[in-house]
Amino acid sequence: MSRILAHPGALSLLVLPNVFRIVGATFLTVMALGHLPAAFALPAGLGDIAAGVAAPFLVWRLARGDRRGGVSFHLFGILDLAVALAVGYLAGLGPVQLIHVAPSTEALGMLPLVLVPTVAVPLIIGLHVLSLGRLHAMARAKVRHAPEPLPAAG
């Protein structure tokens, strides 16, 4: 596994599945149909759409060796998912509805939407964490192989 992740193109391939986060628009559609509260659907849907739209640009940059924006993208992606999980849980998926909104987020507990918090979110968080680790390792390797500065003449 470490050899696969060490491949130069692996980092961009780890970001590629984020393109599918554009289907966060589904949350907005379900909200418009009256089955999800705006308190959940707006941050979750818009955050996913933003990550899905940004992902191909980051994939393109990473494929060319440009890692700028990689850490910010992954931190945003994790934060977006954490906010969506927290609001979804507090607004009805948890044992007690702590945030009283109508409708609740009960629709997220039924198929097909239940696959988002149970399958897609853990997978994408894992890819974000793995990518952040890879970016960190690449930055450390670059620092280790940087030429030593010349002594000052004096």
Backbone as a ProteinNet text record, in pm:
[ID]
protein_1_A
[PRIMARY]
MSRILAHPGALSLLVLPNVFRIVGATFLTVMALGHLPAAFALPAGLGDIAAGVAAPFLVWRLARGDRRGGVSFHLFGILDLAVALAVGYLAGLGPVQLIHVAPSTEALGMLPLVLVPTVAVPLIIGLHVLSLGRLHAMARAKVRHAPEPLPAAG
[TERTIARY]
82.1	0	87.1	195.9	281.7	347.7	379	435.5	332.8	207.7	101.6	85.5	82.3	64.6	186.4	303.6	424.6	433.3	350.6	350.4	315.9	384.5	360	215.3	143.7	6.3	-97.9	-55.4	-151.3	-226.8	-159.7	-224.2	-343.6	-327.9	-440.6	-553.7	-519	-622.5	-699.2	-635.6	-704.9	-806.8	-784.8	-875.6	-992.4	-970.6	-1069.8	-1210.3	-1226.7	-1364.6	-1443.9	-1376.6	-1446.7	-1529.5	-1501.1	-1579.5	-1726.7	-1750.7	-1887.9	-1964.8	-1895.8	-1965.6	-2060.8	-2051.6	-2144.9	-2288.7	-2307.2	-2442.2	-2499.3	-2425	-2479.3	-2599.7	-2614.8	-2733.8	-2859.9	-2844	-2957.8	-3019.6	-2934.7	-2986.2	-3073.3	-3031.8	-3110.5	-3243.4	-3240.1	-3362.4	-3458.8	-3406.7	-3491.4	-3546.2	-3467.3	-3514.9	-3629.4	-3611.9	-3715.5	-3845.4	-3834.3	-3951.8	-4015.1	-3950.1	-4005.3	-3968.9	-3862.1	-3825.8	-3698.5	-3627.3	-3507.7	-3512.7	-3463.6	-3462.7	-3350.6	-3374.9	-3272.7	-3148.8	-3168	-3054.8	-2952.2	-2996.3	-2904.1	-2869.5	-2970.4	-2951.6	-2863.9	-2878.4	-2799.4	-2649.9	-2606.1	-2461.1	-2407.3	-2481.6	-2433.5	-2431.4	-2539.9	-2548.3	-2451.9	-2449.7	-2361.4	-2214.1	-2182.3	-2043.5	-1999.2	-2087.1	-2053.3	-2039.2	-2127.8	-2118.3	-1985.8	-1948.6	-1821.6	-1703.3	-1702.3	-1592.9	-1593	-1711.2	-1720.9	-1675.6	-1704	-1661.9	-1511.4	-1457.5	-1314.9	-1226	-1278.1	-1196.1	-1128	-1195.4	-1124.5	-1008.4	-1023.8	-915.4	-794.5	-820	-710.5	-647	-728	-674.4	-580.2	-622.4	-541.6	-409.4	-415.1	-292.8	-200.1	-257.2	-174.7	-110.3	-180.9	-126.4	-5.7	4	116.5	222.7	206.6	306.2	286.9	179	151	60.3	115	38.8	-29.3	-18.3	-81.5	-232.6	-287.3	-430	-473.9	-384.8	-420.6	-462.4	-383.3	-415.3	-545.8	-561.6	-684.8	-807.2	-796.5	-908	-947.4	-849	-879.6	-933.3	-880.2	-933.8	-1076.7	-1104	-1241.5	-1333	-1287.5	-1368.6	-1403.9	-1307.2	-1332.3	-1427.2	-1404.3	-1491.3	-1634.8	-1651.1	-1784.6	-1856.1	-1786.1	-1847.5	-1878.2	-1789.5	-1813	-1935.3	-1948	-2064.3	-2192.7	-2190.7	-2309.3	-2348.2	-2249.8	-2279.4	-2336	-2275.1	-2319.4	-2461.5	-2487.1	-2622.1	-2724.4	-2690	-2781.5	-2815	-2715.2	-2736.2	-2821.6	-2786.8	-2857.9	-3000.9	-3027.7	-3160.6	-3250.6	-3216.4	-3311	-3255.6	-3131.9	-3078.6	-3033.7	-3005.1	-2961.3	-3078.3	-3050	-3156.5	-3262.2	-3222.4	-3314	-3289.7	-3393.8	-3379.2	-3341.7	-3213.7	-3163.9	-3187.6	-3187.2	-3220.2	-3359.3	-3455	-3592.6	-3617.3	-3619.1	-3645.6	-3752.9	-3822.3	-3923.8	-3897.5	-3891.9	-3895	-3763.3	-3758.9	-3633.9	-3545.9	-3432.2	-3341.1	-3364.8	-3484.1	-3514.7	-3497.8	-3515.8	-3499.9	-3359	-3261.1	-3123.9	-3106.2	-3204.9	-3199.2	-3264.9	-3312.8	-3379.7	-3304.5	-3318.4	-3256.1	-3317.7	-3246.3	-3104.6	-3015.5	-3073.7	-2991.9	-2909	-2949.9	-2875.2	-2735.5	-2716.4	-2584.5	-2483.4	-2531.5	-2439.8	-2365.2	-2435.3	-2359.7	-2294.8	-2344.1	-2289.7	-2178	-2176.1	-2076.4	-1991.2	-2055	-1981.1	-1898.1	-1957.1	-1884.3	-1759.8	-1767.9	-1645	-1539.1	-1582.6	-1487.5	-1417.4	-1493	-1434.1	-1345.8	-1386.6	-1300.8	-1168.7	-1175.5	-1053.5	-963.2	-1021.1	-940.9	-879.3	-954.3	-899	-780.7	-796.5	-689	-567.6	-589.8	-481.4	-408.5	-483.5	-423.3	-343.6	-397.3	-323.2	-192.1	-196.2	-74	26.5	-22.4	66.2	125.5	44.3	95.5	202.4	179	276.5	407.5	397	517	594.6	523.4	590.3	659.5	596.9	657.7	782.7	775.7	893.1	1006.8	976.5	1079.2	1143.4	1064	1116.7	1211.9	1176.3	1261.9	1391.2	1382.9	1502.6	1599.1	1546	1630.6	1664.3	1628.2	1660.2	1808.9	1870.6	2013.9	2038.7	2153.5	2191.7	2230.7	2193.2	2230.4	2381.2	2433.1	2575.9	2608	2725.5	2761.2	2780.7	2747.6	2760.9	2909.1	2941.6	3080.1	3100.8	3214.5	3220.5	3345.6
-118.4	0	125.7	123.6	242.8	269.6	164.7	185.8	249.6	208.3	266.2	413.7	444.8	584.1	670	609.1	684.4	720.6	659.2	689.4	837	907.2	1051	1086.9	1001.1	1033	994.6	932	883.4	997.6	1107.6	1217.1	1272.5	1290.7	1342.1	1239.2	1111.9	1007.7	999.9	1036	1037.6	1150.5	1257	1372	1348.5	1270.6	1251.3	1213.7	1124.5	1090.6	1210.1	1315.6	1434.4	1501.9	1474.4	1531.1	1491	1371	1321.5	1392.5	1475.2	1548.2	1652.5	1676.8	1769.3	1720.1	1591.1	1538.8	1585.9	1669.1	1735.6	1820	1847.5	1918.2	1839.2	1709.2	1625.1	1674.4	1716.7	1768.9	1891.4	1975.2	2094.8	2057	1955	1908.6	1849.6	1766.1	1704.5	1812	1915.2	2028	2098.4	2122.5	2190.5	2110	1978.2	1892.3	1887	1951.3	1959	1844.8	1768.5	1652.6	1671.4	1782.7	1813.3	1959	1990.5	2129.6	2208	2335.2	2422	2430.2	2420.2	2426.7	2318	2205.5	2099	2106.8	2116	2101.4	2210.9	2333.6	2442.4	2427	2414.7	2399.6	2268.8	2159.3	2030.6	2028.9	2073.4	2071.7	2167.7	2291.9	2391.7	2359.5	2306.9	2266.9	2153.7	2055.9	1944.4	1991.6	2080	2132.2	2207.2	2288.5	2363.1	2267.6	2162.3	2065.2	1990.9	1955.5	1884.5	1966.8	2095.7	2185	2211.9	2224.4	2255.1	2133.6	2014.5	1893	1875.1	1892.1	1869.8	1967.2	2088.6	2186.1	2143.5	2092.2	2045.1	1920	1830.3	1710.9	1752.4	1849.1	1897.8	1955.3	2035.5	2095.4	1988.9	1896.4	1791.8	1703.2	1675.3	1592.6	1659.6	1790.7	1865.5	1898.1	1843.9	1863.5	1987.6	2059.3	2182	2146.5	2152.6	2112.2	2229.1	2349.7	2466.5	2445.5	2476.5	2464.1	2326.3	2230.3	2094.2	2083.4	2139.1	2130.9	2205	2323.3	2400.7	2324.3	2262.3	2185	2072.6	1999.4	1885.1	1929	2036.5	2086.2	2135.9	2205	2248	2126.7	2025.9	1906.6	1836.1	1823.8	1759.9	1845.5	1976.7	2066.9	2061.3	2061.9	2053.5	1926.2	1815	1687.9	1684.7	1739.5	1742.7	1827.3	1942.5	2028.7	1957.1	1893.7	1823.4	1710	1633.3	1524.3	1578	1683.9	1740	1795.2	1873.7	1931.4	1822	1725.9	1614.8	1536.5	1512.6	1439	1519.7	1645.3	1729.2	1760.8	1755.7	1793	1672.5	1556.9	1447.3	1308.8	1292.4	1157.2	1098.1	1183	1135	1080.5	1032.4	975.7	1078.9	1204.2	1312.6	1426.2	1487.8	1600.6	1723.4	1760.3	1871	2006.7	2009.6	2131.7	2108.5	2186.7	2165.2	2240.2	2164.7	2218.4	2131.6	2189.1	2112.9	2128.6	2025	1886.3	1848.2	1733.1	1687.5	1624.8	1575.3	1510	1358.7	1315.7	1172.2	1110.7	1188.3	1135.7	1082.4	1134.2	1085.4	946.9	900	767.2	661	699.7	605.6	598.1	483.2	467.5	563.7	616.2	599.1	696.6	799.3	901.7	848.8	738.5	683.8	639.5	613.4	573.1	687.1	809.3	923.7	926.3	933.1	939.7	807.7	695.4	566	512.4	550.9	497.7	609.1	704.5	807	896.8	944.6	1037.9	973.1	852.6	792.5	768.5	727.8	704	834	940	1067.7	1125.8	1113.6	1160.9	1084.3	953.3	873.2	918.4	949.6	998.4	1134	1221.7	1351.9	1333.7	1249	1226.8	1164.2	1066.8	1002.2	1103.1	1188.2	1290.4	1391.1	1432.5	1526.3	1463.6	1336.9	1267.1	1261	1235.3	1229.7	1366.8	1471.7	1607.2	1642.4	1604	1630.5	1556.4	1429.3	1350.1	1410	1458.1	1518.7	1648.6	1726.9	1852.6	1824.3	1721.2	1685.1	1637.5	1557.9	1507.2	1621.9	1720.3	1835.1	1916.5	1932.6	2006.9	1930.7	1798	1717.1	1723.1	1734.4	1733.6	1873.3	1975.6	2111.9	2136.6	2211.2	2237.9	2326.4	2303.7	2382.3	2522.3	2624.3	2760.9	2781.4	2867.6	2898.5	2986	2966	3052.3	3195.7	3287.9	3430.2	3468.7	3547.6	3595.1	3706.3	3705.8	3811.1	3837.7
0	0	0	76.8	81.7	-52.9	-129.8	-263.8	-356.4	-344.3	-427.3	-393.2	-264.3	-222.6	-253.7	-265.4	-297	-445	-527.1	-669.9	-689.6	-779.9	-798.6	-833	-902.5	-941.2	-837.6	-728.9	-628.4	-562.1	-537.2	-465.5	-542.6	-671.6	-749.9	-757.9	-759.6	-763.2	-631.7	-519.5	-390.8	-384	-460.5	-460.7	-556.6	-658.6	-765.3	-716.8	-618.6	-576.1	-521.7	-480.8	-431	-539	-664.4	-774.1	-758.1	-707.8	-693.4	-582.1	-503.8	-398.2	-455.2	-583.6	-647.9	-632	-608.4	-587.3	-453.2	-379.7	-261.3	-298.2	-426.3	-474.1	-441.2	-420	-381.1	-250.5	-156.1	-29.3	-53.1	-147.1	-177.9	-243.5	-327	-392	-289.5	-200.5	-97.7	-3.5	23.3	104	31	-98.2	-176.1	-179.4	-169.1	-164.9	-25.5	71.3	206.1	298.6	265.7	347.5	428.4	410.3	489.3	531.1	651	694	627	605.4	545.3	634.3	766.3	859.3	830.7	776.9	738.4	590.5	506.1	361.7	301.8	348.9	289.7	317	443.7	462.2	404.7	421	370	217.3	156.5	10.4	-55.7	-6.9	-68.5	-44.5	73.5	100.4	9.7	-8.9	-98.6	-242.6	-284.5	-421.6	-439.9	-341.7	-350.4	-360.5	-278	-283.4	-416.9	-465.7	-592.8	-711.4	-707.2	-816.1	-808.5	-687.7	-671.6	-699.3	-676.2	-687.7	-823.4	-938	-1064.7	-1086.2	-1035.4	-1048.8	-965.7	-845.5	-761.4	-821	-874.8	-940.3	-1053	-1132	-1244.7	-1194	-1088.7	-1032.9	-975.6	-898.7	-837.7	-943.2	-1050.5	-1158.4	-1223.3	-1212.3	-1268.4	-1163.2	-1043.3	-938.4	-854	-874.4	-798.4	-681.3	-559.6	-441.4	-371.1	-426.7	-362.8	-352.7	-239.4	-217.9	-170.8	-173.1	-134.2	11.3	100	243.1	271.3	213.6	235.9	186.7	71.1	16.3	111.7	160.4	246.4	382.1	437.5	564.1	546.7	436	406.4	393	321.1	299.2	429.1	518.7	648.1	731.3	732.9	809	756.9	625.7	565.6	609.4	605.2	644.3	794	874.6	1019.9	1054.2	988.3	1012.1	970.1	853.3	805.3	900.1	945.4	1038.7	1169.7	1222.2	1350	1339.9	1237.1	1222.7	1195.9	1111.1	1083.5	1209	1291.4	1415.8	1513.4	1531	1627.8	1585.7	1456.5	1406.9	1382.3	1438	1427	1412.2	1370.4	1354.9	1487.2	1584.3	1714.8	1795	1916.2	1998.5	2038.6	2044.2	2079	1980.7	1932.5	1841.3	1924.7	1921.9	2003.7	1938.3	1806.4	1733.6	1675.4	1718.8	1673	1543.1	1436	1302.9	1239.2	1146.9	1074.5	926.5	853.7	897	962.8	1028.3	1089.8	981.4	1022.9	927.9	923.4	961.4	960.2	821.7	716.9	580.6	558	633.5	620.3	680.4	754.9	813.7	727	609.6	519	385.8	321.2	189.9	90.6	-0.7	-28.4	48.8	112.9	177.9	294.2	356.2	469.1	426.6	298.4	249	255.7	257.9	264.2	397.8	513.7	638.8	679.9	629.4	672.3	583.3	456.8	363.8	303.4	238.7	164.4	255.4	364.8	452.4	513.7	573.5	627.3	519.5	401.1	292	251.3	233.8	191.6	301.8	428.2	537.6	536.1	515.6	506.8	393.3	279	165.5	196.6	265.6	304.4	398.5	499.2	597.7	529.6	444.9	371.6	282.9	215.3	128.8	209.8	324.4	410	457.4	493.6	533.5	420.2	300.6	182.5	151.3	161.2	139.4	242.1	366.8	473.4	447	407.3	377.8	261.3	159.9	44.4	83.9	169.6	214.5	297.9	383.8	464.4	376.3	275.7	184.6	107.7	69.5	-3.9	84	211.6	305.2	328.3	342.3	364.7	247.6	126.3	7.6	-43.4	31.2	-8.9	10.1	-81	-65.7	56.3	118.5	236.3	190.8	269.7	231.6	241	154.3	155.7	277	337.1	449.6	403.3	491.3	458.4	454.3	354.9	343.5	445.2	502.6	599.2	655.7
[MASK]
++++++++++++++++++++++++++++++++++++++++++++++++++++++++++++++++++++++++++++++++++++++++++++++++++++++++++++++++++++++++++++++++++++++++++++++++++++++++++

